[in-house]
């Protein structure tokens, strides 16, 4: 350890000289700055005592430094060993935090064990724009915000009120720190990897682990190394790095991996640009993404009044980068000098097309050459640099008397960003071309968009700088095609109104009838005069841990909040007479399993939100969405209707699914709802990481076909029994006995298939107890926490 510190000290002065110096007042960083000395000590125990001194990647170093007890582990095998970790922080947004708080209430803890924050960003519908939409949300969701604020006060949680900003932007501006470990109840939590944080999206039950002060488990991920060389050209942005990478890896290519960026190109990127890349890493299924500590991180920390963190990170800079000769399980090289802008979509974030070929792509598919709306901002692309580059393009258009041909929406990521834009005249410029500045919230990106310009089911195209583009996600219309691009490309294309317009090569006609071609966008990485702090009213109140008398009031008649009842413990026997409720064909994301949009208002009411369970899933038996046969009545019904009918008649059911089941958002409701309605098992070709963990947490057993072709042997309404759930062990297969009725129960065939699982010993305890929360509550009562 002493040698490591001496080595760091010797590099400290030279390393520090490479950073820009921004002098601003510093905020209290005592709860933000990682305990680097302790982390380096922990890492030394693991790296030297267990791994024989082997070189490690940055992601491995941060994870192993955060082991709950580094002395209790004797070996680490990637994709096998479950790491018991101690996160530094938990962050939650208003939609997911409702269920997390309701679960935490059952744990019986007086306060959270680690710094925790709640951010009200999901429940604000975009309509009139800005403060008007915030005021509307404060009325329509008052019950939810009051609940979250009172719970925050009671449990010592930092509460960020509606309008303050999007969770990931607020966390980047205030809490993220190089070398820290954070978990958040949102799939785009990895945004903070742009500031060197290992930030992982989880379900609410995982957050409860950290909040309750017990180890949080993660299966040791493999590491994909992305080597960046060169420098982005004038029209290419950091967004294009991840749009390109998504096309190479696909939506499941990062599953079970952390993506770690390295190479000479890293130093050419801004901190917020790196955050954009990490944010959208969620779309390839990666556990998280991370960058090494760079000069731009130092500058950003200083500009956001966290100079003490920047200084400490500089001191421990050797900890905050991969070791020389570290081994990556796969390496992808990207020469950013050769990278061109990309556009991804529609309907999936990994359908990646270079801008130069996009017009041909549109023509080949026979789509109408028309854009209905352009939307920029969101948690992915709402930085000062994004907005200043966009403003440079809009200024060019204004000078030539041009206006967008379609609706143009702008979402600042935080009130700090909004205030800085306003001070520098950027908002005024954007509004001069009819741009509507929305609230500092998720808005259309999460489906909170009161859209009035199209008819129901009208096929149309929108361009956005968002991160996710599944069907129906943005406006509830399954025929809306959302194409993902950088804010610069989105903005320029709104002035043409055409999907085939290439702003790099094509011209528009200006007010004098002359051809006009955009010059490349430009903008500063950070504001020259520092960030405005934003409105004082949005600052969270001081956190206190002495509020045990605070009452959290939930009306028994509420349609939006409902106290949870613990799920029943496992009955201890094999499962018999389970019905296949649905065999799902193709992509089934958490949007399909538990839709957002108008359903967000029921996030705190398990009974009511369960009415949207699997309503987006495609039935392989009839090629219809949300329509299955009720074997008890012989009639067809919606999936939630039939599931409830089975539950009322004591019939348990299962889901059979395709690859990457549960892709997308971290929303744990997709697991809670099926459990609530009577589903103990889901069998799939493969699972998305977060959703598989969420199922385990709620006492649902996720099984994977050993031979994925066996998926073809099952169909809806088959009768299922298990062999091997009794005596379940890590690595032990479970046999599924399938009974197919032909002409009623007297005529049938029966056969077995094999499935595997990824349950650890601790996770098997969750299953036995009925849920992870049941185990926490039991240990709390017995004094084991």
PDB file of C-alpha atoms in Angstrom, residues 4 13 56 70 188 197 391 485 579 615 631 661 668 690 704:
ATOM      1  CA  UNK A   4       1.329   2.427  -4.202  1.00  0.00           C
ATOM      2  CA  UNK A  13       2.444  17.062  -9.687  1.00  0.00           C
ATOM      3  CA  UNK A  56      -6.511  -5.260 -13.620  1.00  0.00           C
ATOM      4  CA  UNK A  70     -12.212  -8.475   0.681  1.00  0.00           C
ATOM      5  CA  UNK A 188     -29.416   4.757 -17.515  1.00  0.00           C
ATOM      6  CA  UNK A 197     -17.982   6.117 -11.523  1.00  0.00           C
ATOM      7  CA  UNK A 391     -27.366  26.941 -30.679  1.00  0.00           C
ATOM      8  CA  UNK A 485     -29.195  10.794 -33.518  1.00  0.00           C
ATOM      9  CA  UNK A 579     -50.241 -23.257 -17.038  1.00  0.00           C
ATOM     10  CA  UNK A 615     -50.014  -5.998 -22.712  1.00  0.00           C
ATOM     11  CA  UNK A 631     -58.315 -22.556 -20.488  1.00  0.00           C
ATOM     12  CA  UNK A 661     -36.369 -11.178 -22.094  1.00  0.00           C
ATOM     13  CA  UNK A 668     -38.838  -3.735 -11.311  1.00  0.00           C
ATOM     14  CA  UNK A 690     -31.357  -6.230 -14.605  1.00  0.00           C
ATOM     15  CA  UNK A 704     -32.982 -20.712 -19.264  1.00  0.00           C
TER      16      UNK A 704
END
